[in-house]
C-alpha positions as a LaTeX table, in Angstrom:
\begin{tabular}{lrrr}
\hline
Residue & $x$ (\AA) & $y$ (\AA) & $z$ (\AA) \\
\hline
Met1 & $-41.07$ & $-133.25$ & $-192.53$ \\
Asp2 & $-40.87$ & $-131.29$ & $-189.28$ \\
Ile3 & $-38.95$ & $-132.01$ & $-186.06$ \\
Thr4 & $-40.57$ & $-131.63$ & $-182.63$ \\
Met5 & $-38.88$ & $-130.33$ & $-179.49$ \\
Asn6 & $-38.11$ & $-133.95$ & $-178.56$ \\
Asn7 & $-36.32$ & $-134.51$ & $-181.88$ \\
Asn8 & $-39.28$ & $-136.58$ & $-183.04$ \\
Pro9 & $-39.74$ & $-136.28$ & $-186.83$ \\
Ile10 & $-43.29$ & $-135.66$ & $-188.06$ \\
Ile11 & $-44.15$ & $-136.99$ & $-191.50$ \\
Tyr12 & $-46.92$ & $-135.28$ & $-193.46$ \\
Asp13 & $-49.11$ & $-136.64$ & $-196.23$ \\
Pro14 & $-49.87$ & $-133.90$ & $-198.80$ \\
Ser15 & $-53.49$ & $-135.04$ & $-198.84$ \\
Asn16 & $-53.83$ & $-134.84$ & $-195.06$ \\
Glu17 & $-53.34$ & $-131.82$ & $-192.81$ \\
Phe18 & $-52.32$ & $-133.96$ & $-189.85$ \\
Gly19 & $-48.83$ & $-135.41$ & $-189.51$ \\
Ile20 & $-47.65$ & $-138.73$ & $-188.09$ \\
Cys21 & $-44.89$ & $-138.80$ & $-185.48$ \\
Phe22 & $-42.01$ & $-141.17$ & $-186.18$ \\
Ala23 & $-41.65$ & $-142.05$ & $-182.46$ \\
Gln24 & $-44.29$ & $-142.71$ & $-179.83$ \\
Thr25 & $-44.93$ & $-140.13$ & $-177.10$ \\
Arg26 & $-46.99$ & $-139.98$ & $-173.91$ \\
Asp27 & $-49.82$ & $-138.55$ & $-175.97$ \\
Thr28 & $-49.73$ & $-141.19$ & $-178.71$ \\
Leu29 & $-49.51$ & $-143.98$ & $-176.11$ \\
Met30 & $-52.30$ & $-142.55$ & $-173.96$ \\
Asp31 & $-54.78$ & $-145.10$ & $-175.33$ \\
Thr32 & $-54.43$ & $-148.34$ & $-173.34$ \\
Glu33 & $-54.95$ & $-150.56$ & $-176.38$ \\
Ile34 & $-52.29$ & $-148.72$ & $-178.40$ \\
Tyr35 & $-49.86$ & $-149.00$ & $-175.47$ \\
Lys36 & $-50.54$ & $-152.73$ & $-175.14$ \\
Arg37 & $-49.99$ & $-153.27$ & $-178.87$ \\
Phe38 & $-46.73$ & $-151.30$ & $-178.72$ \\
Ile39 & $-45.41$ & $-153.49$ & $-175.87$ \\
Tyr40 & $-46.68$ & $-156.73$ & $-177.44$ \\
Asn41 & $-45.11$ & $-155.87$ & $-180.79$ \\
Ile42 & $-41.70$ & $-155.37$ & $-179.16$ \\
Asp43 & $-41.96$ & $-158.61$ & $-177.16$ \\
Asn44 & $-42.98$ & $-160.51$ & $-180.27$ \\
Lys45 & $-40.14$ & $-159.07$ & $-182.37$ \\
Phe46 & $-37.63$ & $-159.89$ & $-179.63$ \\
Arg47 & $-38.77$ & $-163.52$ & $-179.22$ \\
Arg48 & $-38.59$ & $-164.04$ & $-183.00$ \\
Ser49 & $-35.23$ & $-162.34$ & $-183.40$ \\
Gln50 & $-31.96$ & $-163.98$ & $-184.34$ \\
Phe51 & $-30.47$ & $-162.32$ & $-181.24$ \\
Trp52 & $-32.80$ & $-164.29$ & $-178.93$ \\
Arg53 & $-31.99$ & $-167.57$ & $-180.70$ \\
Asp54 & $-28.28$ & $-166.82$ & $-180.42$ \\
Tyr55 & $-28.61$ & $-165.83$ & $-176.77$ \\
Lys56 & $-30.31$ & $-169.10$ & $-175.85$ \\
Gln57 & $-27.52$ & $-170.97$ & $-177.61$ \\
His58 & $-25.06$ & $-168.86$ & $-175.63$ \\
Leu59 & $-26.73$ & $-170.07$ & $-172.42$ \\
Tyr60 & $-26.37$ & $-173.69$ & $-173.58$ \\
Asp61 & $-22.70$ & $-173.07$ & $-174.35$ \\
Leu62 & $-22.23$ & $-171.79$ & $-170.79$ \\
Gly63 & $-23.53$ & $-175.13$ & $-169.51$ \\
Leu64 & $-27.18$ & $-174.22$ & $-169.01$ \\
Tyr65 & $-28.47$ & $-177.07$ & $-171.17$ \\
Arg66 & $-30.38$ & $-178.89$ & $-168.42$ \\
Asp67 & $-33.84$ & $-178.38$ & $-166.97$ \\
Gln68 & $-33.17$ & $-176.55$ & $-163.70$ \\
Arg69 & $-35.85$ & $-178.58$ & $-161.92$ \\
His70 & $-35.08$ & $-181.93$ & $-163.54$ \\
Ala71 & $-31.33$ & $-182.08$ & $-164.06$ \\
Ser72 & $-31.53$ & $-185.39$ & $-165.93$ \\
Ile73 & $-33.41$ & $-183.67$ & $-168.78$ \\
Thr74 & $-31.08$ & $-182.03$ & $-171.30$ \\
Ser75 & $-31.44$ & $-180.03$ & $-174.50$ \\
Glu76 & $-30.52$ & $-183.17$ & $-176.45$ \\
Met77 & $-33.64$ & $-184.93$ & $-175.13$ \\
Val78 & $-36.30$ & $-182.21$ & $-175.33$ \\
Asp79 & $-36.69$ & $-178.60$ & $-176.42$ \\
Leu80 & $-35.75$ & $-176.46$ & $-173.43$ \\
Glu81 & $-37.12$ & $-172.97$ & $-172.92$ \\
Ala82 & $-35.60$ & $-169.91$ & $-171.26$ \\
His83 & $-38.01$ & $-168.42$ & $-168.73$ \\
His84 & $-37.66$ & $-164.80$ & $-167.61$ \\
Asn85 & $-38.16$ & $-164.97$ & $-163.86$ \\
Met86 & $-38.89$ & $-162.07$ & $-161.45$ \\
Leu87 & $-38.98$ & $-159.58$ & $-164.33$ \\
Ser88 & $-40.91$ & $-160.99$ & $-167.27$ \\
Leu89 & $-39.97$ & $-159.87$ & $-170.76$ \\
Glu90 & $-43.16$ & $-157.80$ & $-170.78$ \\
Tyr91 & $-42.23$ & $-156.01$ & $-167.55$ \\
Met92 & $-38.71$ & $-155.37$ & $-168.82$ \\
Thr93 & $-40.15$ & $-153.91$ & $-172.03$ \\
Ile94 & $-42.51$ & $-151.66$ & $-170.06$ \\
Met95 & $-39.74$ & $-150.42$ & $-167.76$ \\
Ile96 & $-37.43$ & $-149.63$ & $-170.67$ \\
Thr97 & $-40.25$ & $-147.88$ & $-172.54$ \\
Glu98 & $-41.18$ & $-145.80$ & $-169.49$ \\
His99 & $-37.52$ & $-145.00$ & $-168.81$ \\
Ile100 & $-36.99$ & $-143.68$ & $-172.34$ \\
Leu101 & $-40.25$ & $-141.70$ & $-172.26$ \\
Asn102 & $-39.27$ & $-140.17$ & $-168.91$ \\
Thr103 & $-35.75$ & $-139.24$ & $-170.00$ \\
Lys104 & $-36.19$ & $-138.47$ & $-173.70$ \\
Gly105 & $-39.89$ & $-137.76$ & $-174.23$ \\
Cys106 & $-40.40$ & $-140.14$ & $-177.14$ \\
Val107 & $-39.59$ & $-143.78$ & $-177.90$ \\
Thr108 & $-39.35$ & $-146.16$ & $-180.84$ \\
Thr109 & $-39.64$ & $-149.92$ & $-181.12$ \\
Phe110 & $-36.04$ & $-150.07$ & $-182.34$ \\
Glu111 & $-34.73$ & $-148.23$ & $-179.26$ \\
Val112 & $-36.50$ & $-150.56$ & $-176.82$ \\
Leu113 & $-35.32$ & $-153.65$ & $-178.72$ \\
Gln114 & $-31.75$ & $-152.35$ & $-178.55$ \\
Glu115 & $-32.02$ & $-151.85$ & $-174.80$ \\
Leu116 & $-33.53$ & $-155.34$ & $-174.33$ \\
Glu117 & $-30.68$ & $-156.89$ & $-176.27$ \\
Glu118 & $-28.14$ & $-154.91$ & $-174.26$ \\
Ala119 & $-29.69$ & $-156.05$ & $-170.97$ \\
His120 & $-29.41$ & $-159.68$ & $-172.08$ \\
Arg121 & $-25.92$ & $-159.20$ & $-173.49$ \\
Asn122 & $-24.84$ & $-157.86$ & $-170.07$ \\
Asn123 & $-26.83$ & $-160.62$ & $-168.28$ \\
Glu124 & $-28.89$ & $-158.00$ & $-166.43$ \\
Ile125 & $-31.81$ & $-160.41$ & $-166.48$ \\
Cys126 & $-33.13$ & $-163.35$ & $-164.44$ \\
Ile127 & $-33.44$ & $-166.52$ & $-166.53$ \\
Ile128 & $-34.01$ & $-170.17$ & $-165.71$ \\
Ile129 & $-33.98$ & $-173.08$ & $-168.16$ \\
Leu130 & $-37.12$ & $-175.24$ & $-168.07$ \\
Asp131 & $-38.69$ & $-177.87$ & $-170.27$ \\
Glu132 & $-41.94$ & $-176.93$ & $-171.99$ \\
Thr133 & $-44.16$ & $-178.69$ & $-169.41$ \\
Glu134 & $-42.50$ & $-176.99$ & $-166.45$ \\
His135 & $-42.64$ & $-173.65$ & $-168.25$ \\
Gln136 & $-46.35$ & $-173.97$ & $-168.94$ \\
Lys137 & $-46.96$ & $-175.13$ & $-165.37$ \\
Tyr138 & $-45.31$ & $-172.00$ & $-164.00$ \\
His139 & $-47.42$ & $-169.69$ & $-166.16$ \\
Ser140 & $-50.69$ & $-171.52$ & $-165.42$ \\
Asp141 & $-50.27$ & $-171.81$ & $-161.65$ \\
Pro142 & $-49.98$ & $-168.48$ & $-159.74$ \\
Ser143 & $-48.74$ & $-170.33$ & $-156.65$ \\
Glu144 & $-45.63$ & $-171.61$ & $-158.47$ \\
Phe145 & $-42.47$ & $-169.95$ & $-157.17$ \\
Ile146 & $-38.94$ & $-169.93$ & $-158.58$ \\
Ser147 & $-36.21$ & $-168.38$ & $-156.48$ \\
Ile148 & $-33.97$ & $-165.75$ & $-158.03$ \\
Arg149 & $-31.03$ & $-167.70$ & $-156.61$ \\
Gln150 & $-31.87$ & $-170.62$ & $-158.90$ \\
Cys151 & $-31.57$ & $-168.39$ & $-161.95$ \\
Phe152 & $-28.87$ & $-167.01$ & $-164.21$ \\
Gly153 & $-28.17$ & $-163.28$ & $-164.44$ \\
Asp154 & $-28.36$ & $-160.22$ & $-162.23$ \\
Pro155 & $-31.82$ & $-158.59$ & $-162.43$ \\
Phe156 & $-30.86$ & $-156.11$ & $-159.72$ \\
Lys157 & $-28.61$ & $-154.29$ & $-162.20$ \\
Phe158 & $-31.60$ & $-153.94$ & $-164.51$ \\
Ile159 & $-33.80$ & $-152.59$ & $-161.69$ \\
Asp160 & $-31.10$ & $-150.11$ & $-160.67$ \\
Lys161 & $-30.65$ & $-148.91$ & $-164.26$ \\
Tyr162 & $-34.36$ & $-148.58$ & $-165.09$ \\
Ile163 & $-35.83$ & $-147.68$ & $-161.68$ \\
Asp164 & $-37.32$ & $-144.48$ & $-163.14$ \\
Gly165 & $-39.25$ & $-146.67$ & $-165.58$ \\
Met166 & $-41.00$ & $-148.48$ & $-162.74$ \\
Thr167 & $-44.79$ & $-148.69$ & $-162.62$ \\
Leu168 & $-46.99$ & $-149.29$ & $-159.59$ \\
Asp169 & $-48.06$ & $-152.75$ & $-160.75$ \\
Ile170 & $-44.48$ & $-153.84$ & $-161.40$ \\
Ser171 & $-43.29$ & $-152.44$ & $-158.06$ \\
Phe172 & $-45.85$ & $-154.51$ & $-156.15$ \\
Lys173 & $-44.97$ & $-157.61$ & $-158.17$ \\
Leu174 & $-41.26$ & $-157.19$ & $-157.43$ \\
Leu175 & $-41.83$ & $-156.56$ & $-153.73$ \\
Leu176 & $-43.93$ & $-159.74$ & $-153.54$ \\
Gln177 & $-41.17$ & $-161.71$ & $-155.25$ \\
Leu178 & $-38.59$ & $-160.32$ & $-152.82$ \\
Lys179 & $-40.78$ & $-161.16$ & $-149.83$ \\
Gln180 & $-41.15$ & $-164.71$ & $-151.12$ \\
Glu181 & $-37.38$ & $-164.87$ & $-151.54$ \\
Glu182 & $-36.94$ & $-163.94$ & $-147.88$ \\
Gln183 & $-39.45$ & $-166.59$ & $-146.79$ \\
Tyr184 & $-37.99$ & $-169.26$ & $-149.09$ \\
Asn185 & $-34.31$ & $-168.64$ & $-148.32$ \\
Gly186 & $-34.66$ & $-167.53$ & $-144.70$ \\
Ser187 & $-33.17$ & $-164.08$ & $-145.22$ \\
Tyr188 & $-32.61$ & $-161.34$ & $-147.78$ \\
Ser189 & $-29.34$ & $-161.14$ & $-149.69$ \\
Pro190 & $-27.61$ & $-157.71$ & $-149.74$ \\
Ser191 & $-28.72$ & $-157.21$ & $-153.37$ \\
Glu192 & $-32.32$ & $-158.06$ & $-152.45$ \\
Val193 & $-32.27$ & $-155.58$ & $-149.56$ \\
Lys194 & $-30.95$ & $-152.85$ & $-151.85$ \\
Ala195 & $-33.59$ & $-153.57$ & $-154.51$ \\
Arg196 & $-36.39$ & $-153.68$ & $-151.92$ \\
Asp197 & $-35.33$ & $-150.30$ & $-150.50$ \\
Gln198 & $-35.04$ & $-148.78$ & $-153.98$ \\
Ile199 & $-38.55$ & $-149.93$ & $-154.92$ \\
Leu200 & $-40.04$ & $-148.75$ & $-151.62$ \\
Ser201 & $-38.38$ & $-145.37$ & $-152.05$ \\
Trp202 & $-39.77$ & $-145.16$ & $-155.58$ \\
Gln203 & $-43.27$ & $-145.92$ & $-154.28$ \\
Ile204 & $-43.02$ & $-143.27$ & $-151.55$ \\
Tyr205 & $-41.67$ & $-140.63$ & $-153.94$ \\
Asn206 & $-44.35$ & $-141.27$ & $-156.55$ \\
Ser207 & $-47.17$ & $-141.35$ & $-154.02$ \\
Asn208 & $-46.19$ & $-137.82$ & $-152.99$ \\
Asn209 & $-45.85$ & $-136.43$ & $-156.54$ \\
\hline
\end{tabular}
């Protein structure tokens, strides 16, 4: 076994001259399909994890056991679901992956899962409790809008922490959400202004580099 400059172990099969890297790199994730599978695998592991089940129970224990849009519906009546608003779990996974690649040079599934858990543990997320019908409605109708101010958590801490893991697609999505927030609420909050300026600065910097 050899170690690369990025402290990425390479495992060799005696019958094969080529080694396999323990962690993923820019090169190994160059193929779009491989990148998609890497992200999907992390999302799937997270949603099936005991941590996620415990975290949802933690939200119930905090009093978030009602459908945010239909307060008369509780977790005792139907199965409620936790929806990641503004930053989907997929986008969070991508930003963490890109952040680690940019700072370390290589990334593993385990590392990203740890960071996802930490973000939830610190409530650096944006979550709203919905019943299954409302959740499906949101995902099937692009015009559906949920304000950040209706949600639990502080996604702006996540954006600030992982801004160097931003992608162009995610930046446009976040700016659209923030613009809708301004239209829906009548003005930007200080945190929304800071996040908007951070994202715009990121776009300008990366368009010039």
